[in-house]
mmCIF file of C-alpha atoms in Angstrom:
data_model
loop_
_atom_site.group_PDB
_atom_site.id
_atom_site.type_symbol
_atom_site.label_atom_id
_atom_site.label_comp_id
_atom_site.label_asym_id
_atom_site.label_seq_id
_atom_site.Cartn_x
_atom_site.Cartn_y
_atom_site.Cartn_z
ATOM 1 C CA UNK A 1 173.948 99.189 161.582
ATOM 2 C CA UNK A 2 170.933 101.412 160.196
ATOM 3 C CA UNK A 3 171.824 105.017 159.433
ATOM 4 C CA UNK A 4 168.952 106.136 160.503
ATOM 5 C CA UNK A 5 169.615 109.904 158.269
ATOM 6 C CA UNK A 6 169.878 108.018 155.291
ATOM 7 C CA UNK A 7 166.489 105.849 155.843
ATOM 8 C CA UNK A 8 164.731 109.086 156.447
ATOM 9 C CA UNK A 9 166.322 110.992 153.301
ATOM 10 C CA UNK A 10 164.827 107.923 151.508
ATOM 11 C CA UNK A 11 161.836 108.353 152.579
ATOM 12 C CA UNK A 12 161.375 112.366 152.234
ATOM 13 C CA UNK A 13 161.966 112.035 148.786
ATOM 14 C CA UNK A 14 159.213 109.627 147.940
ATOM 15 C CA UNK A 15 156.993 113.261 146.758
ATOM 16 C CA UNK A 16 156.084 113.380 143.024
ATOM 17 C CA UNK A 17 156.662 116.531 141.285
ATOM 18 C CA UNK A 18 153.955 119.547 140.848
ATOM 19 C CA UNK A 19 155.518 119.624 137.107
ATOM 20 C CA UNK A 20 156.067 117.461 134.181
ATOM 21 C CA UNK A 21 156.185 117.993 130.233
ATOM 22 C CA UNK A 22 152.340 118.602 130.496
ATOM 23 C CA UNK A 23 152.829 121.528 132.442
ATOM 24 C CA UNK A 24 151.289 124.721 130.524
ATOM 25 C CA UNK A 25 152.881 127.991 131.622
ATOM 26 C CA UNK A 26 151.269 129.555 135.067
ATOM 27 C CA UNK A 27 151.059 126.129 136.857
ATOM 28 C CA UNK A 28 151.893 126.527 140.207
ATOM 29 C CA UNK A 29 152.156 124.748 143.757
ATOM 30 C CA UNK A 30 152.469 125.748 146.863
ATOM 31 C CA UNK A 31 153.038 124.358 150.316
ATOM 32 C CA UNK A 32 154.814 124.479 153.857
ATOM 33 C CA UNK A 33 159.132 122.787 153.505
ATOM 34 C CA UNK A 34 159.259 119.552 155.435
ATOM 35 C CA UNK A 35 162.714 118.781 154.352
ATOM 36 C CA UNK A 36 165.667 120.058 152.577
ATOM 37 C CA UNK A 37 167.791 117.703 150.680
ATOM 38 C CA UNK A 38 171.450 118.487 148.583
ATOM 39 C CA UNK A 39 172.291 115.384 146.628
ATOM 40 C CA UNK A 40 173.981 114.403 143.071
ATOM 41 C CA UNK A 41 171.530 114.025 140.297
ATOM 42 C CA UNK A 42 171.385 110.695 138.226
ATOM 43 C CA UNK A 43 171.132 109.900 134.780
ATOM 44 C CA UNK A 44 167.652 108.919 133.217
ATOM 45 C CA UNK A 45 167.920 105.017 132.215
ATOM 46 C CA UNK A 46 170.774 104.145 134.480
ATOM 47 C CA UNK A 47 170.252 105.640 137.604
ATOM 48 C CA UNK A 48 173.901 106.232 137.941
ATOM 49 C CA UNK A 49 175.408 109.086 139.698
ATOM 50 C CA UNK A 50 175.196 112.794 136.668
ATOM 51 C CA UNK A 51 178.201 114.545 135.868
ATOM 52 C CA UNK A 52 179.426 117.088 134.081
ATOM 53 C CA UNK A 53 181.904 116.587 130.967
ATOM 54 C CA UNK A 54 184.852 118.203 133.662
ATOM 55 C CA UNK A 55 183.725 115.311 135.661
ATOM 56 C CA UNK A 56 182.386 117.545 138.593
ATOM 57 C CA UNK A 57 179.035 116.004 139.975
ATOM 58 C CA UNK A 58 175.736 117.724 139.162
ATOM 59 C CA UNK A 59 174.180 118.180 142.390
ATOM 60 C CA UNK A 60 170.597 119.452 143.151
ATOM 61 C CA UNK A 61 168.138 120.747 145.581
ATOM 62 C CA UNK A 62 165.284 118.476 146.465
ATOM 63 C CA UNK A 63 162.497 120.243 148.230
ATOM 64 C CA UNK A 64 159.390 118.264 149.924
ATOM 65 C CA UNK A 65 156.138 120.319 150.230
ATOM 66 C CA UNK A 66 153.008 119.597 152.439
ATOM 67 C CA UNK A 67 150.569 120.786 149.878
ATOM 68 C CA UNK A 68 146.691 120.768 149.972
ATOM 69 C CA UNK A 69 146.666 118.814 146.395
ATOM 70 C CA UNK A 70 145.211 115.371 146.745
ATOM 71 C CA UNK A 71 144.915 113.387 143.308
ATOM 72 C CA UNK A 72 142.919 110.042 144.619
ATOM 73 C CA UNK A 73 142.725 109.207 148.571
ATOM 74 C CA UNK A 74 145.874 107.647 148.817
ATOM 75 C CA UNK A 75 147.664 110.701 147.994
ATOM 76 C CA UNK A 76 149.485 112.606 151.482
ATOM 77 C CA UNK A 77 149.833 116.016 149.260
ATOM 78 C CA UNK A 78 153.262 115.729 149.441
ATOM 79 C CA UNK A 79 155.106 117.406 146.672
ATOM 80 C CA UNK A 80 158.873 117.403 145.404
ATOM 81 C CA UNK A 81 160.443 120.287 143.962
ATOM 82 C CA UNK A 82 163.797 119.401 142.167
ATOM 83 C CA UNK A 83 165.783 122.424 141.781
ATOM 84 C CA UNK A 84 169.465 122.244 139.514
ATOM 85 C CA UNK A 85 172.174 124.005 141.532
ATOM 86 C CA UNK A 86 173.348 125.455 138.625
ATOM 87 C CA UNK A 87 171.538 128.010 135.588
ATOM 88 C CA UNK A 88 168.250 129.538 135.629
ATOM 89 C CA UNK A 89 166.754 127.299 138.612
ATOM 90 C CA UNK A 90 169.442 128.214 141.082
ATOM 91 C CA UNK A 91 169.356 131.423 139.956
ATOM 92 C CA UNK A 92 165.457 132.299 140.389
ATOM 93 C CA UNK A 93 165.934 130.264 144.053
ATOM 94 C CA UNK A 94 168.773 132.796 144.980
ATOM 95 C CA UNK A 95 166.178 135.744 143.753
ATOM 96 C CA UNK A 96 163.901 134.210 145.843
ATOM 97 C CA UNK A 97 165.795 134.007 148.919
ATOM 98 C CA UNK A 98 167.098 137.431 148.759
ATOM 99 C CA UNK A 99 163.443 138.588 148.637
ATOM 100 C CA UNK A 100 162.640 136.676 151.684
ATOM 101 C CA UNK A 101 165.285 138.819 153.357
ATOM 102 C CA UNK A 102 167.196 136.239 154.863
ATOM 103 C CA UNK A 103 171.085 136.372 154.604
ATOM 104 C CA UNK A 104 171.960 132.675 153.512
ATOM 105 C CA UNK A 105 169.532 129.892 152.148
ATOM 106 C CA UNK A 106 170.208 128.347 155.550
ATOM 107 C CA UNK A 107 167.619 130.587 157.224
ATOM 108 C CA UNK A 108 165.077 130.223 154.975
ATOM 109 C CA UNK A 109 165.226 126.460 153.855
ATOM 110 C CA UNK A 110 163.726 124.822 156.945
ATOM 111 C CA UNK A 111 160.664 123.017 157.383
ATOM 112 C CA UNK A 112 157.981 125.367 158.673
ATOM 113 C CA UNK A 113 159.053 128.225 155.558
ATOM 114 C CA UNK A 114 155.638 128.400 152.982
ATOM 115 C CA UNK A 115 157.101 128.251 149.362
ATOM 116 C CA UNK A 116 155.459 128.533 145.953
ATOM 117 C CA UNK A 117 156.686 127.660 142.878
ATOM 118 C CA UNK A 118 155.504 128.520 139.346
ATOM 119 C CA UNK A 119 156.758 127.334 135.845
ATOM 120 C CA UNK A 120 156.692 130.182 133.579
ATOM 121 C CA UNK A 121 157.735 128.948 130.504
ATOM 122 C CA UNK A 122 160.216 127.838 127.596
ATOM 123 C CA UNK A 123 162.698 129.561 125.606
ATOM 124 C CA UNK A 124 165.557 128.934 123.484
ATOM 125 C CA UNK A 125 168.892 129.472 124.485
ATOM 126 C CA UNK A 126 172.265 128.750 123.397
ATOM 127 C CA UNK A 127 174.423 126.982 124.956
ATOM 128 C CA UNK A 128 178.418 126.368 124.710
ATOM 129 C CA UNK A 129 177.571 123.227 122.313
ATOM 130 C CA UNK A 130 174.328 124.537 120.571
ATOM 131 C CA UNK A 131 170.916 125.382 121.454
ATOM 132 C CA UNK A 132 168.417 124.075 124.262
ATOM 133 C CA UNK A 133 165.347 124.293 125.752
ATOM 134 C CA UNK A 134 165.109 125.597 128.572
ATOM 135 C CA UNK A 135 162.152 125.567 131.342
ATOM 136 C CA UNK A 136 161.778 129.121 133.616
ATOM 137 C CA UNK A 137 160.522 128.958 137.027
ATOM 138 C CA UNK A 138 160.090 131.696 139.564
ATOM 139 C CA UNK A 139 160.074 130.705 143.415
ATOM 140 C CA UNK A 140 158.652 132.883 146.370
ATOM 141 C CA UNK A 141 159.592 132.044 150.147
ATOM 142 C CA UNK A 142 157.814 133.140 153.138
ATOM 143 C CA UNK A 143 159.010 132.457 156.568
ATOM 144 C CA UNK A 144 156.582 130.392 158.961
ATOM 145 C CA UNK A 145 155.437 132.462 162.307
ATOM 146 C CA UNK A 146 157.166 130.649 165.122
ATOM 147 C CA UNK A 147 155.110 128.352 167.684
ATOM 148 C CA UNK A 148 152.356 130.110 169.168
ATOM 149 C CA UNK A 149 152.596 133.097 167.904
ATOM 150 C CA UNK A 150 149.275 133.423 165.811
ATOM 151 C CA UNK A 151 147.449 132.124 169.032
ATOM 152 C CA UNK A 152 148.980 134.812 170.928
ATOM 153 C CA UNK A 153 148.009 137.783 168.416
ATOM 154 C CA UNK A 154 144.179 136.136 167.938
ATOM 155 C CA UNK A 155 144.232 136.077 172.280
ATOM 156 C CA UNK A 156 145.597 139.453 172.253
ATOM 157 C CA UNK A 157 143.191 140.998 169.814
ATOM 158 C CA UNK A 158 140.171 139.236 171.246
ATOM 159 C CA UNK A 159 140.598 140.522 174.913
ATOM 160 C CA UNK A 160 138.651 144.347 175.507
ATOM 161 C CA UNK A 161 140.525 147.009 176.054
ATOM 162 C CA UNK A 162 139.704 148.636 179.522
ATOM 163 C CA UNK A 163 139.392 152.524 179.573
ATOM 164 C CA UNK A 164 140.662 154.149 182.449
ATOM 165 C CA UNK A 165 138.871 156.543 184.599
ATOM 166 C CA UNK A 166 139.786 159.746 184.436
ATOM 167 C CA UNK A 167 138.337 162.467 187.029
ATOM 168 C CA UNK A 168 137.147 165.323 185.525
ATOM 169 C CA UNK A 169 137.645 168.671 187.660
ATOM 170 C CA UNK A 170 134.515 170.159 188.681
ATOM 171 C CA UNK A 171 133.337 172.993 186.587
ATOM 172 C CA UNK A 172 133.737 176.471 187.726
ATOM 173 C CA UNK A 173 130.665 179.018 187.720
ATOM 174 C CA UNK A 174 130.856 181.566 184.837
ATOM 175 C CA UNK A 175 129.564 185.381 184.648
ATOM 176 C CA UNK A 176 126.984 185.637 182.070
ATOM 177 C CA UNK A 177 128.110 188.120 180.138
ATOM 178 C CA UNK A 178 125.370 190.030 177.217
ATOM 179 C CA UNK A 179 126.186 189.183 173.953
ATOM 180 C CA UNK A 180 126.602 191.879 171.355
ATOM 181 C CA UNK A 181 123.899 191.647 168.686
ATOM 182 C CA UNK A 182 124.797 190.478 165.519
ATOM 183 C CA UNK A 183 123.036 190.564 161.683
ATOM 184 C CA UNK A 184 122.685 186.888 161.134
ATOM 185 C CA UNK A 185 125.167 185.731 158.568
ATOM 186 C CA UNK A 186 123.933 183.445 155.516
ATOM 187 C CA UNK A 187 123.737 179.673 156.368
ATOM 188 C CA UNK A 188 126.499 177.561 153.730
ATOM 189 C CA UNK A 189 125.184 174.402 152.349
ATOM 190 C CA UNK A 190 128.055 171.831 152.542
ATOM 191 C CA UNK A 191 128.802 170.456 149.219
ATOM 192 C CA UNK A 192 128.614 166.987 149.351
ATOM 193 C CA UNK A 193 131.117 164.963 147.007
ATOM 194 C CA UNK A 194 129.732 161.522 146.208
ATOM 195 C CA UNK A 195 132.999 158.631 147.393
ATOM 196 C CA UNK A 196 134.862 157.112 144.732
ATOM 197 C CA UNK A 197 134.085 152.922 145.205
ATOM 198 C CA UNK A 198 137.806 151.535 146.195
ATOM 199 C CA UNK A 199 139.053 149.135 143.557
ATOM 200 C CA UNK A 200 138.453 145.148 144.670
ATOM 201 C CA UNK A 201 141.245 143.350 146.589
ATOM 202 C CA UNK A 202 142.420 141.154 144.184
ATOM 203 C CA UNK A 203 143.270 137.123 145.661
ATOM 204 C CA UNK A 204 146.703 136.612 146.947
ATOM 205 C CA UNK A 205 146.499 133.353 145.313
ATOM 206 C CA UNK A 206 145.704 135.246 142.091
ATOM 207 C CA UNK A 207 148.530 137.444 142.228
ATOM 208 C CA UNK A 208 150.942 134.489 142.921
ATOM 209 C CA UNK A 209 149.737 133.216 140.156
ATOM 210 C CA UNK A 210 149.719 135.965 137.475
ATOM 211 C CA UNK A 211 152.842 138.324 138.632
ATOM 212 C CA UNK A 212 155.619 135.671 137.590
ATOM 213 C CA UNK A 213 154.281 135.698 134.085
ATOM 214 C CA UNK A 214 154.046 139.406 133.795
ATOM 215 C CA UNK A 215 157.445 139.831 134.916
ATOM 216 C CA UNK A 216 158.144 137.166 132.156
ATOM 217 C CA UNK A 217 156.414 139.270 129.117
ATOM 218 C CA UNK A 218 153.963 136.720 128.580
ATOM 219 C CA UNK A 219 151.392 138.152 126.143
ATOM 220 C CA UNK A 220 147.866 138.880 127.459
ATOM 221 C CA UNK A 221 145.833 136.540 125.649
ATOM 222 C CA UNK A 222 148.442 133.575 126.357
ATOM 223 C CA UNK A 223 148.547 134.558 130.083
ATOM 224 C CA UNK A 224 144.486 134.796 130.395
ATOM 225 C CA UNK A 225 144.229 131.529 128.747
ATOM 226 C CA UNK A 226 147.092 129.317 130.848
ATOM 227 C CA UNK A 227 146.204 130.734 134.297
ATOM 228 C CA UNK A 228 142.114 131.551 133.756
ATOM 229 C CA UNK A 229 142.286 134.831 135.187
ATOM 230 C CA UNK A 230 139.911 137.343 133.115
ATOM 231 C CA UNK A 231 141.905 140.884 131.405
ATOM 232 C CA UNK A 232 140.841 143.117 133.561
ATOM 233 C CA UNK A 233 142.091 141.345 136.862
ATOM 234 C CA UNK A 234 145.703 140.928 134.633
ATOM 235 C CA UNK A 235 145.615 144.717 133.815
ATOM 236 C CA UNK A 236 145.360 145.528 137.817
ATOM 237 C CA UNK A 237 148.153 143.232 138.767
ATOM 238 C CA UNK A 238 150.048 144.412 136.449
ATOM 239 C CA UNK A 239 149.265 148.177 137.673
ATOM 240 C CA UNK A 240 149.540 147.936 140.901
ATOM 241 C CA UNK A 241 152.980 146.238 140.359
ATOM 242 C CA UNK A 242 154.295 149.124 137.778
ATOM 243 C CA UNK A 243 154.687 146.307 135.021
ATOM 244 C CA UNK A 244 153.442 146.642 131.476
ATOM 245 C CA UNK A 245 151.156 144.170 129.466
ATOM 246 C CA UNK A 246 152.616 142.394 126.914
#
């Protein structure tokens, strides 16, 4: 008999990754969840089941994305993140689902939730049986607006507003009454103070994009050349977010 669950896991992870040794730092993806997998890793070679040298099983997240990417016509845009449930990976994904405000990945790893992700860099770091390389990605989640919702708000906002009518009470005759004359007093000029322009909004996409590697300490010139964005544009993010350039 078909387990119909399994043939469908199968399937959902058919999505090629965003990332690969290639990958300079500031490369990032993002797209709407359409599944949520937990599963053992395997080893490179022999496909057979990863463990660690205690023997317990090293087990992952694997994330499909509905992204707008599209590398030749055949490709559906889907995208696999593969996240370790263990060191820095599971530990940027539990930043990132405390900042969503959600209580337990649970709420927040559904289909429907938009999620970026954005490889940040390497760095050496020792481990129990030497050094290693290690790759740094940060991860942002943002809940989905339930069904209909948006369509409500747009239908909401287009409708007028109707102004109610209000009598006014009729106005009352008044005794004239001389006025005292006064010396005229001097007329003030107003000063007029010339509006400061408002800084540009900078791109969403943009900040996505740049944030992660300020909060990394990449250096300026590095950053400007992996993500493209110009120094002055790096300088604001950075400002507005109370970070410092490296």
């Amino acid at each position: 008999m078909v387990n119909f669950e399994d043939l469908d896991k199968a399937f959902a992870g058919s999505g090629k990754s965003p990332f690969d040794k290639y990958s300079a730092p500031g490369t990032t993806v993002t797209g709407t969840i359409t599944a949520v997998d937990y599963r053992q890793q395997t080893e490179y070679g022999t496909n057979q089941p990863a463990v660690f040298p205690s023997g317990d099983p090293k087990m992952q997240f694997v994330i499909q994305l509905q992204t707008t990417e599209h590398d030749d016509p055949d490709d559906d845009g889907i995208r696999a993140l593969y996240i370790n449930a263990w060191g820095s990976k599971k530990q940027a994904l539990a930043a990132a689902i405390q900042a969503s405000g959600a209580h337990k990945a649970s709420e927040i790893l559904v289909p429907g939730t938009v999620m970026t992700a954005t490889f940040v860099g390497e760095k050496q770091v020792q481990g129990k049986t030497g050094t290693f390389t290690q790759k740094d990605y940060t991860y942002t989640l943002v809940k989905g607006a339930p069904a209909g919702i948006d369509q409500a708000l747009s239908q909401a906002a287009a409708q007028p507003v109707q102004q109610g009518y209000v009598q006014q009470p009729a106005a009352q005759p008044t005794q004239q009454v001389p006025a005292a004359q006064q010396a005229p007093q001097p007329v003030q000029t107003p000063i007029q103070q010339t509006p400061q322009p408002a800084a540009p909004a900078i791109d969403p996409a943009v900040v996505a994009k740049v944030l992660p590697l300020l909060q990394f300490g990449t250096p300026l010139d590095t950053l400007t050349r992996a993500t493209g964005v110009d120094e002055a544009t790096v300088r604001q993010v950075a400002a507005a977010n109370g970070l410092q350039v490296a």
